[in-house]
Amino acid sequence: MKIIILGAGRVGHSVAESLVSEQNDITVIDTDAERLRDLESRFDLRGVVGNGIDPQVLAEAGARDTDLLIACAAQDETNLVCCKIAQLLFNVPTRIARVRSSGFDAEQGELLLGKDGFGVDRIICPEESLTRYIAKLVEFPEALQVRQFAGGRACLVSVRARQGAPMVGMRIAAMRESAPEVAMRIVAIYRRFPEEPDRFIACEGSTRVEPGDEVFVLSAREQIPQVLAALHRRGDQPARPVRRIMVAGGGRVGQRLARQLAQQGRFHIKIIESNAERCQSLAAQLPSDILVLQGDATDEDLLGDEGIEEVDLFLALTGDDEDNIMASLLAKRMGARRVLALINRRSYADLMHGTQIDIALSPAQALLGELLAYVRRGDVQAVHSLRRGVAEALEIVARGDRKSSRVVGRKVSEIHLPPEVHMGLIVRGLRDDGGADAVGDAQPEVIIPRSHTVIESNDHVVFFLPNKRLVRDVEKVFRVSATFF
């Protein structure tokens, strides 16, 4: 696929890195020649120096035969105008814009962004993506990751297996027998080894879950608490929900998250912000029950005075990776139950894996799934980039009938997929708009596929792929022949 990326900042850099690795033809536009030279030296892509709202620059970047434009420059206005020019002058088929303004979320946003407006097919907001993602981790505090599929009816969670939890030490086949009523499937295990990176362990019936394993499980959303308890909580230990939250950094992400959590009315929230003017702005805009403190989140005395030992979740969300890492390590040492650090640099995120920081979150990884769904071929509904971009979870819809499809009307055992690809679950009964089918108003059904399970048309099938090079194999199998159309 031929893709133009406008903007070589943090978001543009991360998007380019991910898409180049999938053998796409990438061109990046930016006004900063030095940034582009750095990208060209690192990745197999082309850089064009100039302003993305200049038609000549877009033409030089190859807009006339481009499949996808991703406008992620720093200014909303630049991204929107670039998309409109790409639509009117170059007829670029798909146009995505990074937009920070919340005004486009309202009803009038559809009019402003549509064909007669700025010509944007999809807006992306990194801050909003992060807010949604962190909110899920607050809802399921024992999880390391929570990714949604089928409109939120199914989830992929990763959890650290803990000694003493009911299913830790068991073989996967024994888990199925001990809890047949729980619709869950373990699709991947990453095991720690001394002096080397975590290693992927294939999930077979004889595979045993060991303490310290990072376990990836696909399950119906309502059964996620049972799954997490079985793998992370000791049998005699009661559930401990998140109540006290401390946020380091009152930027866009911190403010959005605090406002969203405050609406639920069950959290005690404190925000630490170093800038005095920003503190005043936060205090004026956020609900009065959120305490805003001016100070440094790496200040041991400040954390101690504010009761860090009683905090259930410490979130380091500043714009500085080093500050986030140090604040999280300090908070953990001083007694915070769980800590999360926002880390932009991929090398830093890799270093933090397996340390006392419970969750090292990359903003780019939270956002990439929304973009990858547009790059994937076939009827792909959702994509989530995992394990720092190496692995992937993919939701794809089965279309056609037995004559036009390689999967519809066939048993799972008859579908030819690479052995590494793991079919995790099927959601049946979803309409194209994400609602339930009209017949009898039946609710969509989450099915754990067995060898004898038959795939039906419109089934949403979720896969786990330990290496994203396998994506093309899955897309090929689900491709419908021309006779279907």
Short mmCIF file of C-alpha atoms in Angstrom, two decimals:
data_model
loop_
_atom_site.label_atom_id
_atom_site.label_comp_id
_atom_site.label_asym_id
_atom_site.label_seq_id
_atom_site.Cartn_x
_atom_site.Cartn_y
_atom_site.Cartn_z
CA MET A 1 0.00 0.00 0.00
CA LYS A 2 1.23 3.51 -0.83
CA ILE A 3 0.93 5.80 2.20
CA ILE A 4 1.75 9.47 2.82
CA ILE A 5 2.38 10.55 6.41
CA LEU A 6 2.26 14.27 7.18
CA GLY A 7 4.40 15.12 10.20
CA ALA A 8 7.61 13.51 11.45
CA GLY A 9 7.04 14.18 15.15
CA ARG A 10 6.51 11.51 17.80
CA VAL A 11 3.26 10.22 16.33
CA GLY A 12 4.44 10.36 12.72
CA HIS A 13 7.74 8.68 13.60
CA SER A 14 5.98 5.80 15.40
CA VAL A 15 3.40 5.35 12.63
CA ALA A 16 6.12 5.33 9.97
CA GLU A 17 8.20 2.80 11.91
CA SER A 18 5.26 0.41 12.22
CA LEU A 19 4.00 0.70 8.65
CA VAL A 20 7.44 0.46 7.03
CA SER A 21 8.00 -2.87 8.76
CA GLU A 22 5.00 -4.22 6.85
CA GLN A 23 6.56 -3.46 3.46
CA ASN A 24 4.36 -0.47 2.65
CA ASP A 25 5.59 2.31 0.34
CA ILE A 26 5.93 5.22 2.79
CA THR A 27 6.54 8.91 2.12
CA VAL A 28 6.82 11.37 5.02
CA ILE A 29 6.28 15.12 4.64
CA ASP A 30 7.68 17.58 7.18
CA THR A 31 9.10 21.11 7.26
CA ASP A 32 12.07 19.93 9.35
CA ALA A 33 14.72 18.53 6.99
CA GLU A 34 16.82 17.18 9.86
CA ARG A 35 13.94 15.08 11.19
CA LEU A 36 13.38 13.63 7.74
CA ARG A 37 17.06 12.79 7.30
CA ASP A 38 16.96 10.95 10.60
CA LEU A 39 13.89 8.95 9.50
CA GLU A 40 15.45 8.14 6.11
CA SER A 41 18.61 6.89 7.81
CA ARG A 42 16.62 4.60 10.10
CA PHE A 43 13.88 3.26 7.83
CA ASP A 44 13.24 2.39 4.20
CA LEU A 45 11.10 5.41 3.34
CA ARG A 46 11.24 8.68 1.42
CA GLY A 47 11.15 12.16 2.95
CA VAL A 48 9.78 15.29 1.30
CA VAL A 49 10.61 18.68 2.84
CA GLY A 50 7.73 21.13 2.74
CA ASN A 51 4.32 22.13 4.00
CA GLY A 52 1.59 19.51 3.67
CA ILE A 53 -1.03 22.08 2.66
CA ASP A 54 0.98 22.99 -0.44
CA PRO A 55 -0.41 21.08 -3.46
CA GLN A 56 3.02 21.00 -5.09
CA VAL A 57 4.51 19.31 -2.03
CA LEU A 58 1.70 16.72 -2.00
CA ALA A 59 2.23 16.11 -5.70
CA GLU A 60 5.97 15.62 -5.14
CA ALA A 61 5.14 13.11 -2.39
CA GLY A 62 3.10 11.10 -4.90
CA ALA A 63 -0.43 12.00 -3.82
CA ARG A 64 -1.88 11.23 -7.28
CA ASP A 65 -1.53 7.48 -6.78
CA THR A 66 -1.56 7.28 -2.97
CA ASP A 67 -3.91 4.87 -1.19
CA LEU A 68 -3.88 6.43 2.27
CA LEU A 69 -3.04 9.82 3.79
CA ILE A 70 -2.31 10.05 7.52
CA ALA A 71 -2.10 13.71 8.57
CA CYS A 72 -0.53 13.85 12.02
CA ALA A 73 1.24 17.22 12.10
CA ALA A 74 1.24 19.26 15.30
CA GLN A 75 -1.58 21.64 14.27
CA ASP A 76 -5.18 20.49 13.76
CA GLU A 77 -5.69 23.11 11.06
CA THR A 78 -2.78 21.80 8.98
CA ASN A 79 -4.09 18.22 9.15
CA LEU A 80 -7.65 19.17 8.18
CA VAL A 81 -6.62 21.38 5.25
CA CYS A 82 -4.20 18.71 4.01
CA CYS A 83 -7.01 16.14 3.95
CA LYS A 84 -9.30 18.51 2.03
CA ILE A 85 -6.63 19.22 -0.60
CA ALA A 86 -5.90 15.50 -0.90
CA GLN A 87 -9.61 14.89 -1.50
CA LEU A 88 -10.27 17.71 -3.99
CA LEU A 89 -7.07 17.77 -6.01
CA PHE A 90 -5.71 14.23 -5.79
CA ASN A 91 -8.73 12.06 -4.94
CA VAL A 92 -6.80 10.14 -2.26
CA PRO A 93 -9.19 7.28 -1.31
CA THR A 94 -8.70 7.28 2.48
CA ARG A 95 -7.80 10.31 4.60
CA ILE A 96 -7.09 10.21 8.35
CA ALA A 97 -6.39 13.32 10.44
CA ARG A 98 -4.98 13.76 13.92
CA VAL A 99 -7.30 16.25 15.66
CA ARG A 100 -6.85 17.31 19.27
CA SER A 101 -9.91 19.59 19.49
CA SER A 102 -12.86 17.98 21.25
CA GLY A 103 -15.32 20.05 19.19
CA PHE A 104 -15.31 17.47 16.42
CA ASP A 105 -16.70 14.81 18.74
CA ALA A 106 -20.08 16.50 18.75
CA GLU A 107 -22.87 16.06 16.19
CA GLN A 108 -21.66 18.94 14.06
CA GLY A 109 -18.37 17.09 13.71
CA GLU A 110 -19.91 14.76 11.11
CA LEU A 111 -20.89 17.74 8.96
CA LEU A 112 -17.51 19.44 9.33
CA LEU A 113 -15.47 16.32 8.64
CA GLY A 114 -17.59 14.67 5.93
CA LYS A 115 -17.24 14.79 2.17
CA ASP A 116 -18.64 18.30 1.95
CA GLY A 117 -16.55 19.44 4.91
CA PHE A 118 -12.85 18.75 5.40
CA GLY A 119 -13.06 15.37 3.68
CA VAL A 120 -11.76 13.32 6.61
CA ASP A 121 -12.68 9.63 6.77
CA ARG A 122 -11.49 9.20 10.35
CA ILE A 123 -10.09 11.45 13.05
CA ILE A 124 -7.56 10.15 15.55
CA CYS A 125 -6.64 11.73 18.85
CA PRO A 126 -3.66 10.19 20.68
CA GLU A 127 -4.73 11.76 23.97
CA GLU A 128 -8.23 10.31 23.68
CA SER A 129 -6.87 6.88 22.73
CA LEU A 130 -4.63 6.90 25.80
CA THR A 131 -7.47 8.04 28.04
CA ARG A 132 -9.73 5.20 26.90
CA TYR A 133 -6.93 2.68 27.29
CA ILE A 134 -5.91 3.78 30.80
CA ALA A 135 -9.58 3.85 31.87
CA LYS A 136 -9.78 0.13 30.99
CA LEU A 137 -6.76 -0.58 33.17
CA VAL A 138 -8.50 1.25 36.02
CA GLU A 139 -11.58 -0.92 35.49
CA PHE A 140 -9.48 -4.13 35.48
CA PRO A 141 -6.56 -3.28 37.80
CA GLU A 142 -5.01 -6.77 37.72
CA ALA A 143 -4.52 -6.62 33.94
CA LEU A 144 -1.37 -5.46 32.15
CA GLN A 145 -3.29 -4.80 28.92
CA VAL A 146 -6.94 -4.72 27.94
CA ARG A 147 -7.89 -4.70 24.23
CA GLN A 148 -11.49 -4.73 22.98
CA PHE A 149 -13.10 -6.51 20.04
CA ALA A 150 -16.59 -6.82 18.56
CA GLY A 151 -17.76 -3.50 19.96
CA GLY A 152 -16.46 -4.31 23.43
CA ARG A 153 -18.22 -7.67 23.76
CA ALA A 154 -14.93 -9.56 23.78
CA CYS A 155 -11.55 -8.62 25.22
CA LEU A 156 -7.94 -9.67 25.04
CA VAL A 157 -6.24 -9.23 28.40
CA SER A 158 -2.70 -9.90 29.49
CA VAL A 159 -2.00 -10.72 33.12
CA ARG A 160 1.05 -11.68 35.17
CA ALA A 161 0.54 -15.22 36.52
CA ARG A 162 0.98 -15.19 40.29
CA GLN A 163 2.01 -17.98 42.63
CA GLY A 164 -1.02 -19.25 44.55
CA ALA A 165 -3.65 -18.22 42.00
CA PRO A 166 -6.13 -21.06 41.24
CA MET A 167 -5.01 -21.75 37.64
CA VAL A 168 -1.29 -21.05 37.99
CA GLY A 169 0.67 -24.30 37.81
CA MET A 170 -2.09 -26.04 35.85
CA ARG A 171 -1.92 -27.34 32.29
CA ILE A 172 -4.15 -25.55 29.80
CA ALA A 173 -6.19 -28.70 29.15
CA ALA A 174 -6.88 -29.04 32.89
CA MET A 175 -8.05 -25.42 33.04
CA ARG A 176 -10.70 -26.12 30.42
CA GLU A 177 -11.93 -29.12 32.41
CA SER A 178 -11.95 -27.27 35.75
CA ALA A 179 -13.91 -24.26 34.43
CA PRO A 180 -15.92 -25.35 31.36
CA GLU A 181 -18.48 -22.58 31.99
CA VAL A 182 -15.89 -19.80 31.47
CA ALA A 183 -15.64 -18.76 27.82
CA MET A 184 -11.91 -18.10 27.68
CA ARG A 185 -8.90 -19.19 25.69
CA ILE A 186 -5.22 -18.70 26.48
CA VAL A 187 -3.65 -17.64 23.19
CA ALA A 188 -0.08 -16.77 24.21
CA ILE A 189 2.39 -17.06 27.06
CA TYR A 190 5.59 -15.03 27.35
CA ARG A 191 7.99 -16.51 29.89
CA ARG A 192 10.85 -14.78 31.66
CA PHE A 193 14.32 -16.27 31.49
CA PRO A 194 17.48 -14.99 33.25
CA GLU A 195 19.70 -12.72 31.18
CA GLU A 196 17.54 -12.90 28.04
CA PRO A 197 14.28 -11.44 26.66
CA ASP A 198 10.90 -13.00 27.39
CA ARG A 199 10.29 -16.01 25.20
CA PHE A 200 7.05 -16.89 23.41
CA ILE A 201 5.62 -20.23 24.58
CA ALA A 202 3.18 -22.05 22.32
CA CYS A 203 -0.19 -22.70 24.00
CA GLU A 204 -1.08 -26.37 23.73
CA GLY A 205 -3.13 -28.57 26.02
CA SER A 206 0.01 -29.83 27.75
CA THR A 207 1.45 -26.33 28.33
CA ARG A 208 1.66 -25.40 31.99
CA VAL A 209 1.22 -21.81 33.23
CA GLU A 210 4.10 -20.92 35.55
CA PRO A 211 4.38 -18.07 38.09
CA GLY A 212 5.73 -14.93 36.43
CA ASP A 213 4.38 -15.78 32.97
CA GLU A 214 2.68 -12.98 31.04
CA VAL A 215 -0.50 -14.71 29.88
CA PHE A 216 -2.69 -13.43 27.03
CA VAL A 217 -6.33 -14.53 27.27
CA LEU A 218 -9.30 -13.94 24.96
CA SER A 219 -12.66 -13.93 26.71
CA ALA A 220 -16.16 -12.51 26.79
CA ARG A 221 -16.00 -9.10 28.47
CA GLU A 222 -18.25 -10.03 31.40
CA GLN A 223 -15.93 -12.92 32.31
CA ILE A 224 -12.72 -10.89 32.44
CA PRO A 225 -12.86 -10.52 36.28
CA GLN A 226 -13.02 -14.33 36.64
CA VAL A 227 -10.09 -14.78 34.26
CA LEU A 228 -7.93 -12.24 36.09
CA ALA A 229 -8.79 -13.73 39.49
CA ALA A 230 -7.92 -17.25 38.31
CA LEU A 231 -4.47 -16.23 37.11
CA HIS A 232 -3.43 -13.39 39.42
CA ARG A 233 -5.30 -13.52 42.71
CA ARG A 234 -4.59 -16.00 45.48
CA GLY A 235 -7.58 -18.13 46.38
CA ASP A 236 -8.16 -16.52 49.78
CA GLN A 237 -7.53 -12.97 48.59
CA PRO A 238 -10.56 -10.69 48.06
CA ALA A 239 -10.82 -8.40 45.06
CA ARG A 240 -9.34 -4.96 45.68
CA PRO A 241 -10.78 -2.32 43.35
CA VAL A 242 -9.02 0.93 42.54
CA ARG A 243 -10.16 3.81 44.74
CA ARG A 244 -7.18 6.14 45.26
CA ILE A 245 -5.45 7.43 42.12
CA MET A 246 -2.49 9.79 41.88
CA VAL A 247 -1.64 11.35 38.51
CA ALA A 248 1.77 12.86 37.82
CA GLY A 249 1.34 15.38 35.01
CA GLY A 250 -1.61 17.67 34.34
CA GLY A 251 -1.31 17.76 30.57
CA ARG A 252 -3.99 16.84 28.05
CA VAL A 253 -3.99 13.13 28.95
CA GLY A 254 -3.98 13.73 32.72
CA GLN A 255 -6.78 16.27 32.48
CA ARG A 256 -8.96 14.14 30.20
CA LEU A 257 -8.51 11.07 32.37
CA ALA A 258 -9.20 12.90 35.64
CA ARG A 259 -12.39 14.41 34.25
CA GLN A 260 -13.60 11.07 32.90
CA LEU A 261 -12.89 9.17 36.13
CA ALA A 262 -14.45 11.91 38.27
CA GLN A 263 -17.77 11.37 36.48
CA GLN A 264 -17.97 7.89 38.00
CA GLY A 265 -17.92 9.38 41.50
CA ARG A 266 -16.00 6.51 43.14
CA PHE A 267 -12.38 7.64 42.97
CA HIS A 268 -10.19 9.89 45.13
CA ILE A 269 -7.96 11.65 42.60
CA LYS A 270 -4.87 13.80 43.10
CA ILE A 271 -2.92 15.49 40.30
CA ILE A 272 0.68 16.64 40.70
CA GLU A 273 1.72 19.35 38.21
CA SER A 274 4.93 21.36 38.28
CA ASN A 275 3.70 24.42 36.34
CA ALA A 276 1.88 26.95 38.55
CA GLU A 277 -0.26 28.42 35.76
CA ARG A 278 -1.30 24.98 34.59
CA CYS A 279 -2.28 24.10 38.17
CA GLN A 280 -4.58 27.12 38.31
CA SER A 281 -6.13 26.16 34.98
CA LEU A 282 -6.70 22.56 36.11
CA ALA A 283 -8.23 23.64 39.42
CA ALA A 284 -10.64 25.92 37.57
CA GLN A 285 -11.68 23.36 34.92
CA LEU A 286 -11.82 20.10 36.86
CA PRO A 287 -14.45 19.09 39.45
CA SER A 288 -13.80 20.48 42.92
CA ASP A 289 -13.29 17.04 44.49
CA ILE A 290 -10.08 16.54 42.43
CA LEU A 291 -7.08 17.83 44.39
CA VAL A 292 -4.50 19.65 42.24
CA LEU A 293 -1.02 19.99 43.76
CA GLN A 294 1.89 22.05 42.47
CA GLY A 295 5.12 20.13 42.79
CA ASP A 296 7.56 17.58 41.39
CA ALA A 297 6.34 13.97 41.20
CA THR A 298 9.90 12.79 41.83
CA ASP A 299 9.94 14.64 45.18
CA GLU A 300 10.04 11.96 47.87
CA ASP A 301 8.78 14.31 50.59
CA LEU A 302 5.78 15.40 48.51
CA LEU A 303 4.77 11.81 47.72
CA GLY A 304 5.14 10.86 51.38
CA ASP A 305 3.08 13.83 52.59
CA GLU A 306 0.30 12.94 50.12
CA GLY A 307 0.03 9.33 51.30
CA ILE A 308 1.62 7.49 48.39
CA GLU A 309 1.56 4.25 50.43
CA GLU A 310 -2.26 4.31 50.26
CA VAL A 311 -2.46 4.89 46.49
CA ASP A 312 -3.98 2.04 44.47
CA LEU A 313 -2.78 3.33 41.10
CA PHE A 314 0.00 5.82 40.36
CA LEU A 315 -0.01 7.18 36.79
CA ALA A 316 3.06 9.04 35.49
CA LEU A 317 1.70 10.92 32.46
CA THR A 318 4.09 13.85 31.96
CA GLY A 319 5.71 14.59 28.61
CA ASP A 320 9.15 13.57 29.89
CA ASP A 321 10.04 9.87 29.75
CA GLU A 322 12.79 10.12 32.36
CA ASP A 323 10.53 11.89 34.84
CA ASN A 324 7.80 9.29 34.30
CA ILE A 325 10.22 6.41 34.86
CA MET A 326 11.79 7.90 38.00
CA ALA A 327 8.45 8.99 39.49
CA SER A 328 6.98 5.51 38.94
CA LEU A 329 9.97 3.71 40.45
CA LEU A 330 9.92 6.05 43.46
CA ALA A 331 6.16 5.67 43.96
CA LYS A 332 6.45 1.87 43.79
CA ARG A 333 9.31 1.84 46.29
CA MET A 334 7.29 4.04 48.67
CA GLY A 335 4.28 1.72 48.65
CA ALA A 336 2.00 2.49 45.68
CA ARG A 337 0.17 -0.73 44.80
CA ARG A 338 0.46 -0.40 41.00
CA VAL A 339 2.33 2.10 38.85
CA LEU A 340 2.06 3.02 35.16
CA ALA A 341 4.61 5.08 33.24
CA LEU A 342 3.92 6.76 29.90
CA ILE A 343 7.04 6.20 27.77
CA ASN A 344 7.46 7.56 24.24
CA ARG A 345 10.89 6.17 23.41
CA ARG A 346 10.68 2.57 22.34
CA SER A 347 14.16 1.80 23.68
CA TYR A 348 13.12 3.05 27.13
CA ALA A 349 9.93 1.00 27.07
CA ASP A 350 11.96 -2.12 26.26
CA LEU A 351 14.32 -1.41 29.16
CA MET A 352 11.46 -0.99 31.62
CA HIS A 353 9.90 -4.33 30.73
CA GLY A 354 10.21 -6.67 33.69
CA THR A 355 11.20 -3.95 36.20
CA GLN A 356 9.20 -2.70 39.19
CA ILE A 357 7.11 -0.58 36.82
CA ASP A 358 3.94 -2.62 36.39
CA ILE A 359 2.89 -1.09 33.06
CA ALA A 360 5.13 0.79 30.61
CA LEU A 361 2.68 2.33 28.14
CA SER A 362 3.68 3.64 24.72
CA PRO A 363 1.30 6.29 23.32
CA ALA A 364 2.05 5.07 19.80
CA GLN A 365 1.04 1.49 20.62
CA ALA A 366 -2.29 2.70 22.01
CA LEU A 367 -2.95 4.57 18.77
CA LEU A 368 -1.56 2.23 16.11
CA GLY A 369 -4.46 -0.20 16.19
CA GLU A 370 -6.84 2.50 14.99
CA LEU A 371 -4.60 3.13 11.98
CA LEU A 372 -3.74 -0.47 11.17
CA ALA A 373 -7.40 -1.35 10.57
CA TYR A 374 -7.21 0.93 7.49
CA VAL A 375 -4.02 -0.70 6.21
CA ARG A 376 -5.21 -4.29 6.57
CA ARG A 377 -6.86 -5.92 3.57
CA GLY A 378 -10.24 -7.65 3.67
CA ASP A 379 -13.01 -7.02 6.18
CA VAL A 380 -10.77 -6.25 9.16
CA GLN A 381 -12.72 -4.64 12.01
CA ALA A 382 -10.09 -4.13 14.70
CA VAL A 383 -6.32 -4.44 15.05
CA HIS A 384 -4.23 -4.19 18.22
CA SER A 385 -0.45 -3.98 18.17
CA LEU A 386 1.10 -6.00 21.02
CA ARG A 387 4.48 -6.79 22.54
CA ARG A 388 5.99 -3.48 21.39
CA GLY A 389 4.77 -3.98 17.82
CA VAL A 390 5.98 -7.55 17.28
CA ALA A 391 2.70 -9.42 17.84
CA GLU A 392 -0.82 -8.52 16.81
CA ALA A 393 -4.44 -9.31 17.62
CA LEU A 394 -6.82 -9.14 14.68
CA GLU A 395 -10.61 -9.15 14.33
CA ILE A 396 -11.83 -10.10 10.86
CA VAL A 397 -15.36 -10.77 9.56
CA ALA A 398 -16.17 -13.92 7.60
CA ARG A 399 -18.13 -13.01 4.43
CA GLY A 400 -19.74 -14.92 1.60
CA ASP A 401 -20.88 -18.53 1.48
CA ARG A 402 -19.31 -21.97 1.06
CA LYS A 403 -18.80 -21.38 -2.69
CA SER A 404 -17.14 -17.96 -2.49
CA SER A 405 -15.28 -18.25 0.83
CA ARG A 406 -12.53 -20.51 2.11
CA VAL A 407 -13.88 -20.34 5.67
CA VAL A 408 -17.68 -19.93 5.67
CA GLY A 409 -19.52 -23.23 6.09
CA ARG A 410 -16.32 -25.03 7.08
CA LYS A 411 -15.14 -26.52 10.34
CA VAL A 412 -12.21 -24.90 12.09
CA SER A 413 -10.19 -28.08 11.48
CA GLU A 414 -10.72 -27.61 7.71
CA ILE A 415 -9.34 -24.05 7.59
CA HIS A 416 -5.70 -23.92 6.48
CA LEU A 417 -3.82 -21.39 8.59
CA PRO A 418 -0.15 -21.25 9.66
CA PRO A 419 0.38 -23.32 12.83
CA GLU A 420 1.53 -20.23 14.76
CA VAL A 421 -1.80 -18.44 14.18
CA HIS A 422 -4.17 -18.87 17.12
CA MET A 423 -7.94 -18.53 16.51
CA GLY A 424 -9.10 -17.28 19.90
CA LEU A 425 -12.83 -16.70 19.75
CA ILE A 426 -15.84 -16.03 17.54
CA VAL A 427 -18.55 -13.43 18.12
CA ARG A 428 -21.77 -14.43 16.35
CA GLY A 429 -24.89 -12.34 15.86
CA LEU A 430 -23.42 -8.87 15.32
CA ARG A 431 -24.82 -6.51 12.73
CA ASP A 432 -22.44 -4.44 10.60
CA ASP A 433 -23.15 -1.43 12.83
CA GLY A 434 -22.07 -3.39 15.94
CA GLY A 435 -25.57 -4.08 17.29
CA ALA A 436 -27.33 -7.41 17.78
CA ASP A 437 -29.15 -9.12 14.96
CA ALA A 438 -32.82 -8.28 14.74
CA VAL A 439 -34.04 -11.89 14.82
CA GLY A 440 -35.65 -12.29 18.22
CA ASP A 441 -33.46 -9.44 19.53
CA ALA A 442 -30.95 -12.13 20.53
CA GLN A 443 -27.71 -10.95 22.08
CA PRO A 444 -24.46 -11.67 20.24
CA GLU A 445 -22.85 -14.94 21.31
CA VAL A 446 -19.18 -15.35 22.25
CA ILE A 447 -17.96 -18.78 21.11
CA ILE A 448 -14.66 -20.47 21.94
CA PRO A 449 -13.96 -22.37 18.70
CA ARG A 450 -13.21 -26.08 18.73
CA SER A 451 -12.06 -28.24 15.84
CA HIS A 452 -15.70 -29.09 14.98
CA THR A 453 -17.01 -25.47 15.16
CA VAL A 454 -18.42 -24.33 11.81
CA ILE A 455 -17.74 -20.73 10.71
CA GLU A 456 -20.88 -18.85 9.61
CA SER A 457 -21.21 -15.79 7.40
CA ASN A 458 -20.82 -12.52 9.40
CA ASP A 459 -18.95 -14.24 12.24
CA HIS A 460 -16.37 -11.94 13.84
CA VAL A 461 -13.27 -14.06 14.33
CA VAL A 462 -10.46 -12.89 16.62
CA PHE A 463 -6.89 -14.13 16.11
CA PHE A 464 -3.65 -13.80 18.02
CA LEU A 465 -0.53 -13.65 15.84
CA PRO A 466 2.85 -13.89 17.63
CA ASN A 467 4.46 -12.23 14.59
CA LYS A 468 2.62 -9.73 12.43
CA ARG A 469 4.23 -11.13 9.27
CA LEU A 470 1.46 -13.75 9.54
CA VAL A 471 -1.27 -11.15 8.94
CA ARG A 472 -1.19 -11.55 5.17
CA ASP A 473 -1.76 -15.32 5.50
CA VAL A 474 -4.90 -14.75 7.58
CA GLU A 475 -6.21 -12.06 5.22
CA LYS A 476 -5.66 -14.35 2.23
CA VAL A 477 -7.66 -17.18 3.79
CA PHE A 478 -10.60 -14.86 4.59
CA ARG A 479 -10.61 -13.18 1.19
CA VAL A 480 -13.89 -13.65 -0.68
CA SER A 481 -13.82 -14.64 -4.34
CA ALA A 482 -15.27 -12.36 -7.02
CA THR A 483 -18.40 -14.50 -7.33
CA PHE A 484 -19.59 -13.21 -3.95
CA PHE A 485 -19.88 -9.70 -5.35
#
